[in-house]
mmCIF file of C-alpha atoms in Angstrom:
data_model
loop_
_atom_site.group_PDB
_atom_site.id
_atom_site.type_symbol
_atom_site.label_atom_id
_atom_site.label_comp_id
_atom_site.label_asym_id
_atom_site.label_seq_id
_atom_site.Cartn_x
_atom_site.Cartn_y
_atom_site.Cartn_z
ATOM 1 C CA MET A 19 11.630 25.615 -21.555
ATOM 2 C CA ARG A 20 11.931 27.243 -18.124
ATOM 3 C CA SER A 21 8.217 26.656 -17.448
ATOM 4 C CA LEU A 22 8.766 22.906 -17.952
ATOM 5 C CA GLY A 23 11.461 22.952 -15.254
ATOM 6 C CA VAL A 24 9.171 24.839 -12.866
ATOM 7 C CA LEU A 25 6.335 22.398 -13.592
ATOM 8 C CA ALA A 26 8.621 19.398 -12.964
ATOM 9 C CA ALA A 27 9.776 20.894 -9.657
ATOM 10 C CA LEU A 28 6.180 21.564 -8.602
ATOM 11 C CA LEU A 29 5.097 18.005 -9.436
ATOM 12 C CA THR A 30 8.050 16.585 -7.507
ATOM 13 C CA PHE A 31 7.169 18.753 -4.488
ATOM 14 C CA LEU A 32 3.483 17.732 -4.587
ATOM 15 C CA SER A 33 4.484 14.079 -4.873
ATOM 16 C CA PHE A 34 6.718 14.518 -1.801
ATOM 17 C CA LEU A 35 3.869 16.102 0.161
ATOM 18 C CA SER A 36 1.528 13.223 -0.616
ATOM 19 C CA GLY A 37 4.047 10.905 1.050
ATOM 20 C CA CYS A 38 4.062 13.048 4.198
ATOM 21 C CA ALA A 39 0.613 12.044 5.389
ATOM 22 C CA LYS A 40 0.542 10.735 8.954
ATOM 23 C CA GLU A 41 0.367 6.992 9.506
ATOM 24 C CA LEU A 42 -2.802 6.243 11.466
ATOM 25 C CA GLY A 43 -2.569 2.482 11.615
ATOM 26 C CA ARG A 44 -1.270 -0.688 10.066
ATOM 27 C CA VAL A 45 -2.234 -4.315 9.708
ATOM 28 C CA PRO A 46 0.966 -6.397 9.817
ATOM 29 C CA PHE A 47 1.533 -9.448 7.598
ATOM 30 C CA SER A 48 4.458 -11.857 7.259
ATOM 31 C CA ALA A 49 2.336 -14.408 5.376
ATOM 32 C CA PRO A 50 -1.016 -14.449 3.600
ATOM 33 C CA GLY A 51 -3.997 -14.365 5.948
ATOM 34 C CA ALA A 52 -6.428 -12.046 7.704
ATOM 35 C CA GLY A 53 -5.849 -9.202 10.123
ATOM 36 C CA GLU A 54 -7.614 -6.180 11.541
ATOM 37 C CA THR A 55 -7.114 -3.044 13.566
ATOM 38 C CA THR A 56 -9.244 -0.147 14.778
ATOM 39 C CA MET A 57 -8.295 3.519 14.428
ATOM 40 C CA THR A 58 -9.935 6.932 14.279
ATOM 41 C CA LEU A 59 -10.075 8.312 10.742
ATOM 42 C CA ALA A 60 -11.175 11.685 9.414
ATOM 43 C CA ALA A 61 -13.741 12.015 6.650
ATOM 44 C CA GLY A 62 -12.248 12.161 3.164
ATOM 45 C CA GLU A 63 -9.456 10.358 1.365
ATOM 46 C CA VAL A 64 -7.470 7.700 3.178
ATOM 47 C CA GLY A 65 -4.107 6.757 1.646
ATOM 48 C CA VAL A 66 -3.596 3.007 1.307
ATOM 49 C CA TRP A 67 0.072 2.002 1.422
ATOM 50 C CA THR A 68 2.098 -1.175 1.595
ATOM 51 C CA ASP A 69 5.272 -1.660 3.654
ATOM 52 C CA LEU A 70 6.791 -4.487 1.658
ATOM 53 C CA ASP A 71 9.807 -6.808 1.845
ATOM 54 C CA ILE A 72 9.438 -9.630 -0.678
ATOM 55 C CA GLU A 73 11.401 -11.741 -3.145
ATOM 56 C CA TRP A 74 9.877 -13.976 -5.818
ATOM 57 C CA GLU A 75 10.581 -15.797 -9.049
ATOM 58 C CA GLY A 76 8.155 -16.161 -11.914
ATOM 59 C CA PRO A 77 4.593 -14.898 -12.303
ATOM 60 C CA ALA A 78 2.940 -13.595 -9.132
ATOM 61 C CA ALA A 79 -0.249 -11.845 -8.075
ATOM 62 C CA LEU A 80 -0.858 -10.689 -4.509
ATOM 63 C CA ALA A 81 -3.841 -8.692 -3.249
ATOM 64 C CA TYR A 82 -5.260 -7.062 -0.146
ATOM 65 C CA GLN A 83 -9.054 -7.182 0.280
ATOM 66 C CA VAL A 84 -9.681 -4.122 2.487
ATOM 67 C CA ASP A 85 -12.995 -3.481 4.268
ATOM 68 C CA LEU A 86 -13.609 -0.447 6.504
ATOM 69 C CA PHE A 87 -16.357 -0.680 9.134
ATOM 70 C CA GLN A 88 -17.975 2.120 11.150
ATOM 71 C CA ASN A 89 -20.643 1.337 13.752
ATOM 72 C CA GLY A 90 -20.616 -2.316 12.693
ATOM 73 C CA THR A 91 -21.421 -1.557 9.039
ATOM 74 C CA CYS A 92 -19.033 -1.931 6.098
ATOM 75 C CA VAL A 93 -18.792 1.599 4.652
ATOM 76 C CA VAL A 94 -16.146 1.025 1.976
ATOM 77 C CA SER A 95 -14.328 -1.898 0.360
ATOM 78 C CA THR A 96 -11.450 -2.043 -2.083
ATOM 79 C CA VAL A 97 -8.877 -4.445 -3.492
ATOM 80 C CA CYS A 98 -5.249 -3.290 -3.552
ATOM 81 C CA ASN A 99 -2.280 -4.730 -5.435
ATOM 82 C CA PRO A 100 1.011 -4.476 -3.493
ATOM 83 C CA LEU A 101 2.915 -5.802 -6.536
ATOM 84 C CA GLY A 102 1.402 -3.225 -8.890
ATOM 85 C CA LYS A 103 2.458 0.298 -9.746
ATOM 86 C CA HIS A 104 2.846 2.581 -6.721
ATOM 87 C CA ARG A 105 1.877 6.257 -6.940
ATOM 88 C CA VAL A 106 4.541 7.241 -4.397
ATOM 89 C CA ARG A 107 7.520 5.238 -3.164
ATOM 90 C CA MET A 108 9.606 5.942 -0.088
ATOM 91 C CA GLY A 109 12.776 4.093 0.901
ATOM 92 C CA TRP A 110 12.231 1.856 -2.117
ATOM 93 C CA VAL A 111 14.893 -0.626 -3.226
ATOM 94 C CA SER A 112 14.047 -3.056 -5.994
ATOM 95 C CA SER A 113 15.740 -5.465 -8.349
ATOM 96 C CA ASP A 114 14.010 -7.046 -11.324
ATOM 97 C CA VAL A 115 16.224 -9.369 -13.370
ATOM 98 C CA GLY A 116 14.404 -11.683 -15.721
ATOM 99 C CA GLU A 117 11.990 -13.788 -13.634
ATOM 100 C CA SER A 118 13.645 -12.808 -10.305
ATOM 101 C CA HIS A 119 12.275 -9.892 -8.279
ATOM 102 C CA SER A 120 13.237 -8.351 -4.944
ATOM 103 C CA TRP A 121 11.269 -5.373 -3.580
ATOM 104 C CA ARG A 122 11.589 -3.549 -0.279
ATOM 105 C CA GLY A 123 10.088 -0.227 0.838
ATOM 106 C CA ASN A 124 6.883 1.752 1.281
ATOM 107 C CA GLY A 125 4.544 2.404 -1.621
ATOM 108 C CA LYS A 126 1.201 4.152 -1.998
ATOM 109 C CA MET A 127 -0.996 1.760 -3.929
ATOM 110 C CA GLY A 128 -3.416 2.778 -6.681
ATOM 111 C CA CYS A 129 -6.561 1.710 -4.820
ATOM 112 C CA GLU A 130 -8.884 4.460 -3.599
ATOM 113 C CA VAL A 131 -10.619 4.760 -0.222
ATOM 114 C CA SER A 132 -12.767 7.687 0.893
ATOM 115 C CA LEU A 133 -14.861 7.961 4.044
ATOM 116 C CA ALA A 134 -18.090 9.970 4.228
ATOM 117 C CA GLN A 135 -17.893 10.321 8.032
ATOM 118 C CA ALA A 136 -15.093 10.614 10.552
ATOM 119 C CA GLY A 137 -14.849 8.336 13.552
ATOM 120 C CA PRO A 138 -13.625 5.039 14.918
ATOM 121 C CA THR A 139 -13.048 2.670 12.014
ATOM 122 C CA THR A 140 -12.286 -1.045 12.062
ATOM 123 C CA VAL A 141 -10.087 -2.075 9.161
ATOM 124 C CA LYS A 142 -10.345 -5.743 8.161
ATOM 125 C CA VAL A 143 -7.789 -6.979 5.649
ATOM 126 C CA ASN A 144 -7.238 -10.266 3.879
ATOM 127 C CA LEU A 145 -3.911 -10.775 2.079
ATOM 128 C CA ALA A 146 -3.959 -13.585 -0.502
ATOM 129 C CA TRP A 147 -1.987 -14.850 -3.449
ATOM 130 C CA GLY A 148 -3.916 -14.818 -6.712
ATOM 131 C CA THR A 149 -0.989 -16.452 -8.489
ATOM 132 C CA THR A 150 1.517 -18.006 -6.099
ATOM 133 C CA PRO A 151 5.057 -17.843 -7.485
ATOM 134 C CA ALA A 152 7.061 -21.064 -7.679
ATOM 135 C CA LYS A 153 9.606 -19.619 -5.247
ATOM 136 C CA HIS A 154 9.033 -16.712 -2.865
ATOM 137 C CA THR A 155 10.040 -15.177 0.461
ATOM 138 C CA LEU A 156 7.531 -12.818 2.062
ATOM 139 C CA ARG A 157 9.186 -11.099 5.023
ATOM 140 C CA LYS A 158 6.683 -8.264 5.364
ATOM 141 C CA ALA A 159 3.587 -6.994 3.548
ATOM 142 C CA ASP A 160 1.991 -4.600 6.054
ATOM 143 C CA LEU A 161 -1.056 -2.625 4.941
ATOM 144 C CA VAL A 162 -0.682 0.989 6.136
ATOM 145 C CA LEU A 163 -3.376 3.691 6.261
ATOM 146 C CA LYS A 164 -2.401 7.374 6.146
ATOM 147 C CA GLN A 165 -4.224 10.699 6.226
#
Protein backbone atom coordinates (compact mmCIF):
# COMPACT_ATOMS: atom_id res chain seq x y z
CA MET A 1 0.00 0.00 0.00
CA ARG A 2 2.90 2.34 0.78
CA SER A 3 4.35 1.82 -2.72
CA LEU A 4 1.07 3.11 -4.21
CA GLY A 5 1.43 6.32 -2.19
CA VAL A 6 5.03 6.75 -3.35
CA LEU A 7 4.00 6.11 -6.96
CA ALA A 8 1.17 8.67 -6.71
CA ALA A 9 3.56 11.27 -5.27
CA LEU A 10 6.09 10.60 -8.03
CA LEU A 11 3.45 10.95 -10.76
CA THR A 12 2.20 14.20 -9.23
CA PHE A 13 5.77 15.55 -9.11
CA LEU A 14 6.47 14.57 -12.74
CA SER A 15 3.20 16.16 -13.83
CA PHE A 16 4.24 19.36 -12.02
CA LEU A 17 7.62 19.36 -13.76
CA SER A 18 6.03 19.03 -17.19
CA GLY A 19 4.16 22.27 -16.48
CA CYS A 20 7.41 24.06 -15.64
CA ALA A 21 8.71 24.24 -19.19
CA LYS A 22 9.65 27.75 -20.30
CA GLU A 23 7.24 29.66 -22.50
CA LEU A 24 9.02 30.48 -25.76
CA GLY A 25 6.21 32.21 -27.59
CA ARG A 26 2.50 32.65 -28.04
CA VAL A 27 0.01 33.46 -30.75
CA PRO A 28 -2.79 35.54 -29.19
CA PHE A 29 -6.46 35.10 -30.12
CA SER A 30 -9.63 36.83 -28.92
CA ALA A 31 -11.65 35.52 -31.88
CA PRO A 32 -11.25 32.84 -34.53
CA GLY A 33 -8.72 33.72 -37.23
CA ALA A 34 -5.07 33.40 -38.20
CA GLY A 35 -1.91 34.50 -36.44
CA GLU A 36 1.80 33.84 -36.44
CA THR A 37 5.00 34.46 -34.55
CA THR A 38 8.67 33.55 -34.91
CA MET A 39 10.82 32.11 -32.12
CA THR A 40 13.94 30.02 -31.66
CA LEU A 41 13.15 26.44 -30.69
CA ALA A 42 15.40 23.57 -29.67
CA ALA A 43 15.24 20.19 -31.38
CA GLY A 44 12.89 17.73 -29.70
CA GLU A 45 9.45 17.93 -28.14
CA VAL A 46 7.62 21.24 -28.07
CA GLY A 47 4.73 21.54 -25.60
CA VAL A 48 1.56 22.95 -27.14
CA TRP A 49 -0.63 24.76 -24.61
CA THR A 50 -3.73 26.91 -24.63
CA ASP A 51 -4.30 29.97 -22.43
CA LEU A 52 -8.08 29.98 -22.46
CA ASP A 53 -10.94 32.15 -21.19
CA ILE A 54 -14.22 31.03 -22.76
CA GLU A 55 -17.90 30.50 -21.99
CA TRP A 56 -20.35 28.61 -24.20
CA GLU A 57 -23.70 26.88 -24.26
CA GLY A 58 -24.49 23.74 -26.20
CA PRO A 59 -22.30 21.63 -28.48
CA ALA A 60 -18.98 23.19 -29.49
CA ALA A 61 -15.81 22.23 -31.33
CA LEU A 62 -12.81 24.55 -31.58
CA ALA A 63 -9.44 23.74 -33.15
CA TYR A 64 -6.00 25.19 -33.77
CA GLN A 65 -4.31 24.24 -37.07
CA VAL A 66 -0.62 24.64 -36.18
CA ASP A 67 2.16 24.70 -38.79
CA LEU A 68 5.85 25.14 -37.91
CA PHE A 69 8.20 26.47 -40.60
CA GLN A 70 12.01 26.46 -40.67
CA ASN A 71 13.90 28.02 -43.58
CA GLY A 72 10.61 28.61 -45.41
CA THR A 73 9.57 24.94 -45.31
CA CYS A 74 6.76 23.46 -43.22
CA VAL A 75 8.52 20.90 -40.98
CA VAL A 76 5.59 19.83 -38.80
CA SER A 77 1.81 20.30 -38.68
CA THR A 78 -0.77 19.32 -36.09
CA VAL A 79 -4.35 20.03 -35.08
CA CYS A 80 -5.01 20.80 -31.41
CA ASN A 81 -8.30 20.86 -29.50
CA PRO A 82 -8.43 23.57 -26.80
CA LEU A 83 -11.80 22.22 -25.60
CA GLY A 84 -10.52 18.66 -25.26
CA LYS A 85 -8.79 16.89 -22.41
CA HIS A 86 -5.65 18.66 -21.16
CA ARG A 87 -2.64 16.64 -19.99
CA VAL A 88 -1.65 19.34 -17.48
CA ARG A 89 -3.71 22.25 -16.17
CA MET A 90 -2.41 25.30 -14.35
CA GLY A 91 -4.56 28.01 -12.78
CA TRP A 92 -7.60 26.18 -14.13
CA VAL A 93 -11.12 27.20 -13.11
CA SER A 94 -14.04 25.54 -14.85
CA SER A 95 -17.77 25.14 -14.48
CA ASP A 96 -19.81 22.65 -16.48
CA VAL A 97 -23.53 22.66 -15.66
CA GLY A 98 -25.75 20.96 -18.19
CA GLU A 99 -25.21 22.71 -21.55
CA SER A 100 -23.40 25.71 -19.96
CA HIS A 101 -19.60 25.75 -19.76
CA SER A 102 -17.09 28.28 -18.46
CA TRP A 103 -13.34 27.52 -18.66
CA ARG A 104 -10.37 29.68 -17.74
CA GLY A 105 -6.70 28.74 -17.34
CA ASN A 106 -3.68 27.17 -19.01
CA GLY A 107 -3.78 23.63 -20.34
CA LYS A 108 -1.31 21.41 -22.17
CA MET A 109 -3.21 19.97 -25.10
CA GLY A 110 -2.91 16.37 -26.32
CA CYS A 111 -1.43 17.25 -29.71
CA GLU A 112 2.21 16.34 -30.31
CA VAL A 113 4.93 18.44 -31.95
CA SER A 114 8.57 17.43 -32.30
CA LEU A 115 11.31 19.23 -34.22
CA ALA A 116 14.22 17.42 -35.88
CA GLN A 117 16.41 20.55 -35.90
CA ALA A 118 16.82 23.56 -33.65
CA GLY A 119 16.62 27.09 -34.96
CA PRO A 120 14.39 30.01 -35.83
CA THR A 121 10.85 28.73 -36.32
CA THR A 122 7.81 30.54 -37.67
CA VAL A 123 4.61 29.30 -36.09
CA LYS A 124 1.46 29.84 -38.17
CA VAL A 125 -1.84 29.14 -36.43
CA ASN A 126 -5.44 29.17 -37.55
CA LEU A 127 -8.14 29.05 -34.85
CA ALA A 128 -11.57 27.99 -36.13
CA TRP A 129 -14.88 26.72 -34.86
CA GLY A 130 -15.79 23.27 -36.14
CA THR A 131 -19.15 23.48 -34.38
CA THR A 132 -20.06 27.02 -33.34
CA PRO A 133 -22.13 27.05 -30.14
CA ALA A 134 -25.44 28.90 -30.16
CA LYS A 135 -24.12 31.27 -27.50
CA HIS A 136 -20.47 31.90 -26.66
CA THR A 137 -17.98 34.44 -25.33
CA LEU A 138 -14.35 33.94 -26.34
CA ARG A 139 -12.19 36.33 -24.32
CA LYS A 140 -8.87 34.58 -24.94
CA ALA A 141 -7.62 31.44 -26.68
CA ASP A 142 -3.86 32.01 -26.99
CA LEU A 143 -1.74 29.19 -28.38
CA VAL A 144 1.42 28.87 -26.26
CA LEU A 145 4.60 26.92 -27.09
CA LYS A 146 6.88 25.69 -24.29
CA GLN A 147 10.13 23.76 -24.05
